[in-house]
PDB file of C-alpha atoms and ligand atoms in Angstrom:
ATOM      1  CA  MET A 522     -64.614  31.885  48.578  1.00 74.00           C
ATOM      2  CA  SER A 523     -60.874  32.126  48.107  1.00 91.00           C
ATOM      3  CA  LYS A 524     -58.534  32.529  51.067  1.00 97.00           C
ATOM      4  CA  PHE A 525     -55.572  34.893  51.305  1.00 98.00           C
ATOM      5  CA  PHE A 526     -52.103  33.603  52.167  1.00 98.00           C
ATOM      6  CA  VAL A 527     -49.649  36.458  52.653  1.00 98.00           C
ATOM      7  CA  ALA A 528     -45.930  35.705  53.092  1.00 98.00           C
ATOM      8  CA  ASN A 529     -44.370  38.595  55.025  1.00 98.00           C
ATOM      9  CA  TRP A 530     -40.613  38.119  54.762  1.00 98.00           C
ATOM     10  CA  LYS A 531     -40.014  41.208  56.936  1.00 98.00           C
ATOM     11  CA  SER A 532     -36.363  42.388  56.856  1.00 98.00           C
ATOM     12  CA  ASN A 533     -35.031  38.991  55.793  1.00 97.00           C
ATOM     13  CA  LYS A 534     -33.338  37.499  52.713  1.00 96.00           C
ATOM     14  CA  THR A 535     -30.809  38.541  50.113  1.00 95.00           C
ATOM     15  CA  LEU A 536     -30.689  37.671  46.408  1.00 94.00           C
ATOM     16  CA  THR A 537     -29.453  34.141  47.124  1.00 92.00           C
ATOM     17  CA  GLY A 538     -32.376  33.496  49.457  1.00 93.00           C
ATOM     18  CA  VAL A 539     -34.871  34.594  46.808  1.00 94.00           C
ATOM     19  CA  ALA A 540     -33.445  32.217  44.206  1.00 91.00           C
ATOM     20  CA  GLU A 541     -33.697  29.312  46.652  1.00 93.00           C
ATOM     21  CA  TRP A 542     -37.247  30.169  47.699  1.00 96.00           C
ATOM     22  CA  ILE A 543     -38.548  30.679  44.157  1.00 94.00           C
ATOM     23  CA  GLY A 544     -36.750  27.546  43.003  1.00 93.00           C
ATOM     24  CA  THR A 545     -38.402  25.461  45.710  1.00 96.00           C
ATOM     25  CA  PHE A 546     -41.959  26.821  45.878  1.00 97.00           C
ATOM     26  CA  GLN A 547     -44.241  24.862  43.544  1.00 96.00           C
ATOM     27  CA  VAL A 548     -46.628  27.284  41.917  1.00 95.00           C
ATOM     28  CA  ALA A 549     -48.467  24.409  40.226  1.00 94.00           C
ATOM     29  CA  ASP A 550     -49.494  23.104  43.662  1.00 94.00           C
ATOM     30  CA  ILE A 551     -51.324  26.269  44.707  1.00 95.00           C
ATOM     31  CA  PRO A 552     -54.973  25.333  45.277  1.00 95.00           C
ATOM     32  CA  GLU A 553     -57.437  27.237  43.096  1.00 94.00           C
ATOM     33  CA  SER A 554     -59.099  28.658  46.168  1.00 93.00           C
ATOM     34  CA  ALA A 555     -55.903  30.375  47.382  1.00 97.00           C
ATOM     35  CA  GLU A 556     -54.769  33.955  46.671  1.00 97.00           C
ATOM     36  CA  VAL A 557     -51.050  33.739  47.439  1.00 98.00           C
ATOM     37  CA  ILE A 558     -49.188  37.008  47.989  1.00 98.00           C
ATOM     38  CA  ILE A 559     -45.441  37.375  48.572  1.00 98.00           C
ATOM     39  CA  ALA A 560     -44.219  40.466  50.452  1.00 98.00           C
ATOM     40  CA  PRO A 561     -40.422  40.678  50.135  1.00 98.00           C
ATOM     41  CA  PRO A 562     -38.364  43.609  51.421  1.00 98.00           C
ATOM     42  CA  PHE A 563     -38.151  46.554  48.999  1.00 98.00           C
ATOM     43  CA  GLN A 564     -34.739  45.724  47.539  1.00 97.00           C
ATOM     44  CA  LEU A 565     -35.966  42.286  46.416  1.00 97.00           C
ATOM     45  CA  LEU A 566     -39.293  43.285  44.873  1.00 98.00           C
ATOM     46  CA  SER A 567     -37.972  43.459  41.305  1.00 96.00           C
ATOM     47  CA  GLU A 568     -36.067  40.211  41.659  1.00 96.00           C
ATOM     48  CA  VAL A 569     -39.110  38.370  42.975  1.00 96.00           C
ATOM     49  CA  LYS A 570     -41.294  39.943  40.281  1.00 95.00           C
ATOM     50  CA  GLN A 571     -38.921  38.715  37.564  1.00 94.00           C
ATOM     51  CA  HIS A 572     -39.269  35.121  38.721  1.00 92.00           C
ATOM     52  CA  LEU A 573     -42.850  35.275  39.873  1.00 90.00           C
ATOM     53  CA  GLU A 574     -45.214  32.975  38.059  1.00 91.00           C
ATOM     54  CA  ALA A 575     -48.974  33.439  37.986  1.00 91.00           C
ATOM     55  CA  PRO A 576     -51.031  33.108  40.152  1.00 94.00           C
ATOM     56  CA  LEU A 577     -48.508  34.383  42.744  1.00 96.00           C
ATOM     57  CA  LYS A 578     -49.023  38.062  43.561  1.00 97.00           C
ATOM     58  CA  LEU A 579     -46.581  40.675  44.840  1.00 98.00           C
ATOM     59  CA  ALA A 580     -46.933  42.971  47.873  1.00 98.00           C
ATOM     60  CA  ALA A 581     -44.691  45.569  49.477  1.00 98.00           C
ATOM     61  CA  GLN A 582     -44.344  45.621  53.261  1.00 98.00           C
ATOM     62  CA  ASP A 583     -44.779  49.380  53.527  1.00 98.00           C
ATOM     63  CA  VAL A 584     -45.408  52.448  51.376  1.00 98.00           C
ATOM     64  CA  SER A 585     -44.621  56.128  51.675  1.00 98.00           C
ATOM     65  CA  ALA A 586     -47.321  58.372  53.127  1.00 98.00           C
ATOM     66  CA  PHE A 587     -46.277  60.876  50.426  1.00 98.00           C
ATOM     67  CA  PRO A 588     -46.593  60.911  46.637  1.00 98.00           C
ATOM     68  CA  MET A 589     -43.694  60.995  44.135  1.00 98.00           C
ATOM     69  CA  GLY A 590     -41.315  63.812  45.021  1.00 98.00           C
ATOM     70  CA  SER A 591     -38.619  65.092  47.358  1.00 98.00           C
ATOM     71  CA  TYR A 592     -38.982  62.623  50.244  1.00 98.00           C
ATOM     72  CA  THR A 593     -35.505  61.127  50.613  1.00 98.00           C
ATOM     73  CA  GLY A 594     -35.494  57.424  51.356  1.00 97.00           C
ATOM     74  CA  ALA A 595     -39.223  56.917  50.735  1.00 98.00           C
ATOM     75  CA  VAL A 596     -40.714  54.459  48.241  1.00 98.00           C
ATOM     76  CA  ASN A 597     -44.096  55.647  47.006  1.00 98.00           C
ATOM     77  CA  ALA A 598     -47.230  53.852  45.873  1.00 98.00           C
ATOM     78  CA  GLN A 599     -46.833  54.834  42.215  1.00 98.00           C
ATOM     79  CA  GLN A 600     -43.348  53.263  42.212  1.00 98.00           C
ATOM     80  CA  LEU A 601     -44.642  50.077  43.837  1.00 98.00           C
ATOM     81  CA  LYS A 602     -47.435  49.775  41.302  1.00 98.00           C
ATOM     82  CA  ASP A 603     -44.922  50.407  38.515  1.00 98.00           C
ATOM     83  CA  ILE A 604     -42.779  47.408  39.503  1.00 97.00           C
ATOM     84  CA  GLY A 605     -45.755  45.088  39.698  1.00 97.00           C
ATOM     85  CA  CYS A 606     -47.082  45.193  43.259  1.00 98.00           C
ATOM     86  CA  GLU A 607     -50.810  44.615  43.627  1.00 98.00           C
ATOM     87  CA  TYR A 608     -50.949  44.764  47.416  1.00 98.00           C
ATOM     88  CA  VAL A 609     -49.181  46.605  50.214  1.00 98.00           C
ATOM     89  CA  ILE A 610     -48.998  45.814  53.932  1.00 98.00           C
ATOM     90  CA  VAL A 611     -49.691  48.959  55.954  1.00 98.00           C
ATOM     91  CA  GLY A 612     -49.407  49.669  59.679  1.00 98.00           C
ATOM     92  CA  HIS A 613     -47.733  46.442  60.748  1.00 98.00           C
ATOM     93  CA  SER A 614     -47.151  46.539  64.514  1.00 97.00           C
ATOM     94  CA  GLU A 615     -43.380  46.470  63.905  1.00 98.00           C
ATOM     95  CA  ARG A 616     -43.732  49.690  61.872  1.00 98.00           C
ATOM     96  CA  ARG A 617     -45.863  51.221  64.612  1.00 98.00           C
ATOM     97  CA  ARG A 618     -43.455  50.120  67.349  1.00 97.00           C
ATOM     98  CA  TYR A 619     -39.981  50.607  65.866  1.00 98.00           C
ATOM     99  CA  PHE A 620     -40.715  53.375  63.365  1.00 97.00           C
ATOM    100  CA  HIS A 621     -43.317  55.233  65.460  1.00 98.00           C
ATOM    101  CA  GLU A 622     -46.040  55.160  62.825  1.00 98.00           C
ATOM    102  CA  THR A 623     -49.266  56.768  63.972  1.00 98.00           C
ATOM    103  CA  HIS A 624     -52.864  56.014  63.006  1.00 98.00           C
ATOM    104  CA  ALA A 625     -52.751  59.186  60.868  1.00 98.00           C
ATOM    105  CA  ASP A 626     -49.588  57.967  59.075  1.00 98.00           C
ATOM    106  CA  VAL A 627     -51.306  54.662  58.376  1.00 98.00           C
ATOM    107  CA  ALA A 628     -54.369  56.489  57.041  1.00 98.00           C
ATOM    108  CA  ASN A 629     -52.183  58.571  54.697  1.00 98.00           C
ATOM    109  CA  LYS A 630     -50.392  55.447  53.461  1.00 98.00           C
ATOM    110  CA  ILE A 631     -53.742  53.797  52.787  1.00 98.00           C
ATOM    111  CA  GLN A 632     -54.839  56.816  50.758  1.00 98.00           C
ATOM    112  CA  GLN A 633     -51.642  56.758  48.712  1.00 98.00           C
ATOM    113  CA  ALA A 634     -52.079  53.035  48.091  1.00 98.00           C
ATOM    114  CA  LEU A 635     -55.716  53.283  47.027  1.00 98.00           C
ATOM    115  CA  THR A 636     -55.042  56.292  44.784  1.00 97.00           C
ATOM    116  CA  ASN A 637     -52.501  54.159  42.928  1.00 98.00           C
ATOM    117  CA  ASN A 638     -54.655  51.028  42.752  1.00 98.00           C
ATOM    118  CA  LEU A 639     -52.708  49.072  45.340  1.00 98.00           C
ATOM    119  CA  LYS A 640     -54.804  47.028  47.770  1.00 98.00           C
ATOM    120  CA  PRO A 641     -53.841  47.869  51.360  1.00 98.00           C
ATOM    121  CA  ILE A 642     -53.590  45.077  53.923  1.00 98.00           C
ATOM    122  CA  VAL A 643     -53.888  47.046  57.152  1.00 98.00           C
ATOM    123  CA  CYS A 644     -52.636  45.360  60.327  1.00 98.00           C
ATOM    124  CA  LEU A 645     -54.383  45.924  63.644  1.00 98.00           C
ATOM    125  CA  ASP A 646     -54.444  44.699  67.193  1.00 98.00           C
ATOM    126  CA  GLU A 647     -57.701  44.757  69.140  1.00 97.00           C
ATOM    127  CA  ASP A 648     -56.732  47.725  71.366  1.00 97.00           C
ATOM    128  CA  TYR A 649     -56.627  50.262  68.562  1.00 97.00           C
ATOM    129  CA  ILE A 650     -59.284  49.135  66.091  1.00 97.00           C
ATOM    130  CA  ASP A 651     -61.488  52.115  66.926  1.00 96.00           C
ATOM    131  CA  GLN A 652     -58.686  54.698  66.902  1.00 96.00           C
ATOM    132  CA  GLN A 653     -57.422  53.456  63.551  1.00 97.00           C
ATOM    133  CA  VAL A 654     -60.891  53.530  62.007  1.00 97.00           C
ATOM    134  CA  ALA A 655     -61.444  57.037  63.335  1.00 96.00           C
ATOM    135  CA  ALA A 656     -58.320  58.185  61.452  1.00 97.00           C
ATOM    136  CA  LEU A 657     -59.527  56.744  58.117  1.00 97.00           C
ATOM    137  CA  GLU A 658     -61.650  58.381  55.447  1.00 95.00           C
ATOM    138  CA  ASN A 659     -64.972  56.512  55.246  1.00 95.00           C
ATOM    139  CA  LYS A 660     -64.635  56.162  51.483  1.00 95.00           C
ATOM    140  CA  ASP A 661     -61.336  54.258  51.918  1.00 95.00           C
ATOM    141  CA  ILE A 662     -62.714  51.557  54.226  1.00 96.00           C
ATOM    142  CA  PRO A 663     -64.453  49.240  51.690  1.00 95.00           C
ATOM    143  CA  GLY A 664     -61.168  48.937  49.722  1.00 95.00           C
ATOM    144  CA  LEU A 665     -59.241  47.456  52.637  1.00 98.00           C
ATOM    145  CA  ILE A 666     -58.134  44.020  53.675  1.00 98.00           C
ATOM    146  CA  VAL A 667     -57.630  43.884  57.449  1.00 98.00           C
ATOM    147  CA  ALA A 668     -55.179  41.608  59.273  1.00 98.00           C
ATOM    148  CA  TYR A 669     -55.841  40.987  62.958  1.00 98.00           C
ATOM    149  CA  GLU A 670     -52.393  40.610  64.491  1.00 98.00           C
ATOM    150  CA  PRO A 671     -52.297  40.321  68.287  1.00 98.00           C
ATOM    151  CA  LEU A 672     -48.941  41.675  69.497  1.00 96.00           C
ATOM    152  CA  GLU A 673     -48.269  38.795  71.845  1.00 96.00           C
ATOM    153  CA  ALA A 674     -48.743  36.244  69.043  1.00 97.00           C
ATOM    154  CA  ILE A 675     -46.294  37.765  66.558  1.00 97.00           C
ATOM    155  CA  GLY A 676     -43.036  35.863  66.306  1.00 95.00           C
ATOM    156  CA  SER A 677     -43.618  34.259  69.701  1.00 96.00           C
ATOM    157  CA  GLY A 678     -44.768  30.768  68.771  1.00 95.00           C
ATOM    158  CA  ASN A 679     -47.932  31.497  70.804  1.00 96.00           C
ATOM    159  CA  ASN A 680     -50.601  31.702  68.137  1.00 97.00           C
ATOM    160  CA  ALA A 681     -53.870  33.189  69.381  1.00 97.00           C
ATOM    161  CA  PRO A 682     -56.727  30.876  70.447  1.00 98.00           C
ATOM    162  CA  ALA A 683     -59.435  30.398  67.805  1.00 97.00           C
ATOM    163  CA  ASP A 684     -62.220  31.748  70.022  1.00 97.00           C
ATOM    164  CA  GLN A 685     -60.284  34.990  70.539  1.00 98.00           C
ATOM    165  CA  VAL A 686     -59.669  35.300  66.787  1.00 98.00           C
ATOM    166  CA  SER A 687     -63.372  34.657  66.013  1.00 98.00           C
ATOM    167  CA  ARG A 688     -64.460  37.304  68.471  1.00 98.00           C
ATOM    168  CA  VAL A 689     -62.061  39.956  67.143  1.00 98.00           C
ATOM    169  CA  VAL A 690     -62.780  39.113  63.485  1.00 98.00           C
ATOM    170  CA  ALA A 691     -66.487  39.688  64.221  1.00 97.00           C
ATOM    171  CA  LYS A 692     -65.631  42.987  65.911  1.00 97.00           C
ATOM    172  CA  ILE A 693     -63.521  44.101  62.936  1.00 97.00           C
ATOM    173  CA  LYS A 694     -66.315  43.199  60.494  1.00 97.00           C
ATOM    174  CA  SER A 695     -68.829  45.099  62.615  1.00 96.00           C
ATOM    175  CA  VAL A 696     -66.648  48.214  62.420  1.00 95.00           C
ATOM    176  CA  PHE A 697     -65.222  47.923  58.875  1.00 96.00           C
ATOM    177  CA  GLY A 698     -68.136  46.194  57.150  1.00 94.00           C
ATOM    178  CA  GLU A 699     -67.719  43.133  54.927  1.00 93.00           C
ATOM    179  CA  VAL A 700     -63.996  43.492  54.199  1.00 97.00           C
ATOM    180  CA  PRO A 701     -61.757  40.393  54.174  1.00 98.00           C
ATOM    181  CA  VAL A 702     -60.199  39.823  57.609  1.00 98.00           C
ATOM    182  CA  LEU A 703     -57.021  37.757  57.983  1.00 98.00           C
ATOM    183  CA  TYR A 704     -55.251  36.476  61.079  1.00 98.00           C
ATOM    184  CA  GLY A 705     -51.499  36.805  61.655  1.00 98.00           C
ATOM    185  CA  GLY A 706     -49.291  35.699  64.543  1.00 98.00           C
ATOM    186  CA  SER A 707     -47.209  32.507  64.659  1.00 97.00           C
ATOM    187  CA  VAL A 708     -49.318  30.739  62.030  1.00 98.00           C
ATOM    188  CA  ASP A 709     -47.774  27.452  60.924  1.00 97.00           C
ATOM    189  CA  GLU A 710     -48.841  24.409  58.942  1.00 96.00           C
ATOM    190  CA  ARG A 711     -50.577  22.908  61.976  1.00 96.00           C
ATOM    191  CA  SER A 712     -52.475  25.954  63.210  1.00 96.00           C
ATOM    192  CA  VAL A 713     -53.500  27.314  59.794  1.00 98.00           C
ATOM    193  CA  HIS A 714     -56.496  24.964  59.472  1.00 97.00           C
ATOM    194  CA  GLU A 715     -58.386  26.349  62.444  1.00 97.00           C
ATOM    195  CA  TYR A 716     -57.880  29.924  61.248  1.00 98.00           C
ATOM    196  CA  LEU A 717     -59.144  29.210  57.745  1.00 97.00           C
ATOM    197  CA  LEU A 718     -62.461  28.146  59.276  1.00 97.00           C
ATOM    198  CA  ILE A 719     -62.978  31.519  60.943  1.00 97.00           C
ATOM    199  CA  THR A 720     -61.098  34.074  58.786  1.00 98.00           C
ATOM    200  CA  ASP A 721     -60.535  35.025  55.150  1.00 98.00           C
ATOM    201  CA  GLY A 722     -56.902  33.947  55.310  1.00 98.00           C
ATOM    202  CA  VAL A 723     -53.588  34.275  57.107  1.00 98.00           C
ATOM    203  CA  LEU A 724     -50.579  36.580  57.217  1.00 98.00           C
ATOM    204  CA  VAL A 725     -47.473  34.512  57.836  1.00 98.00           C
ATOM    205  CA  GLY A 726     -44.072  35.781  58.973  1.00 98.00           C
ATOM    206  CA  GLY A 727     -41.526  33.252  60.247  1.00 98.00           C
ATOM    207  CA  ALA A 728     -43.134  30.216  58.609  1.00 98.00           C
ATOM    208  CA  SER A 729     -43.092  31.894  55.191  1.00 98.00           C
ATOM    209  CA  LEU A 730     -39.312  32.194  55.034  1.00 98.00           C
ATOM    210  CA  GLU A 731     -38.868  28.552  54.035  1.00 97.00           C
ATOM    211  CA  ALA A 732     -40.685  27.739  50.800  1.00 97.00           C
ATOM    212  CA  GLU A 733     -41.597  24.226  52.011  1.00 97.00           C
ATOM    213  CA  SER A 734     -43.319  25.359  55.175  1.00 98.00           C
ATOM    214  CA  PHE A 735     -45.199  28.141  53.377  1.00 98.00           C
ATOM    215  CA  GLN A 736     -46.241  25.625  50.713  1.00 97.00           C
ATOM    216  CA  SER A 737     -47.741  23.392  53.419  1.00 97.00           C
ATOM    217  CA  ILE A 738     -49.649  26.353  54.827  1.00 98.00           C
ATOM    218  CA  VAL A 739     -51.030  27.270  51.393  1.00 97.00           C
ATOM    219  CA  ALA A 740     -51.995  23.634  50.800  1.00 96.00           C
ATOM    220  CA  ALA A 741     -54.475  23.946  53.688  1.00 95.00           C
ATOM    221  CA  ALA A 742     -56.763  25.878  51.298  1.00 94.00           C
ATOM    222  CA  LYS A 743     -57.488  22.564  49.549  1.00 88.00           C
ATOM    223  CA  LEU A 744     -59.255  21.225  52.579  1.00 70.00           C
ATOM    224  CA  GLU A 745     -61.615  24.165  52.911  1.00 61.00           C
TER     225      GLU A 745
HETATM  226  P1  PGA B 344     -45.076  35.564  62.542  1.00 96.52           P
HETATM  227  O1  PGA B 344     -45.309  37.034  61.950  1.00 96.52           O
HETATM  228  O2  PGA B 344     -45.846  34.611  61.668  1.00 96.52           O
HETATM  229  O3  PGA B 344     -43.602  35.350  62.502  1.00 96.52           O
HETATM  230  O4  PGA B 344     -45.629  35.589  63.935  1.00 96.52           O
HETATM  231  C1  PGA B 344     -46.562  37.435  61.506  1.00 96.52           C
HETATM  232  C2  PGA B 344     -46.519  38.891  61.188  1.00 96.52           C
HETATM  233  O5  PGA B 344     -45.949  39.674  61.945  1.00 96.52           O
HETATM  234  O6  PGA B 344     -47.028  39.335  60.139  1.00 96.52           O
END
């Protein structure tokens, strides 16, 4: 089964950084068993799309909870689909923390994404799995990809222990059903191997900013 490798660039990079990254990342070296998804900030989506070679896929890091219309500053799911996104990250803990997104907001974003044929990658920590599920429409759940992202592991260099990840992945699958479940939180080229044994892939922040280090992470799919 193929494994997901999501590069979440967060609020990093300008046009110059994209050219360097795309110029360095070797698409030909992507193992067949890897689904590689790049999530640049909004203003770089078109630029990345222009240089993106198959089989790389494009994701947005967020989506409006509203459809096309008078919602100043919002980028909606129809617009993301239109510029070539296939996936969208929803409910990242940084959105919940700094932008005060609620479980209901995340549910509305998921609905907008699914209505426009974008695949949502919904981020969760263990504490609020049940509350988030309670806010979702049952019909939306089978279309999700879930990323287990423990708060203390994100950007800290303290990636979560494998036994903890296994336990929470099992819990997520028991609640969501057989959806793909990824792990995110300080994944690097050393730690990725253990997570690929127990998850459907990884969501990578810091270590995805340099093309070389992300390439090494993606290369781990070969060994699976
Ligand atoms: P990190 O970020 O790899 O820098 O910890 C992961 C994430 O927040 O998605």
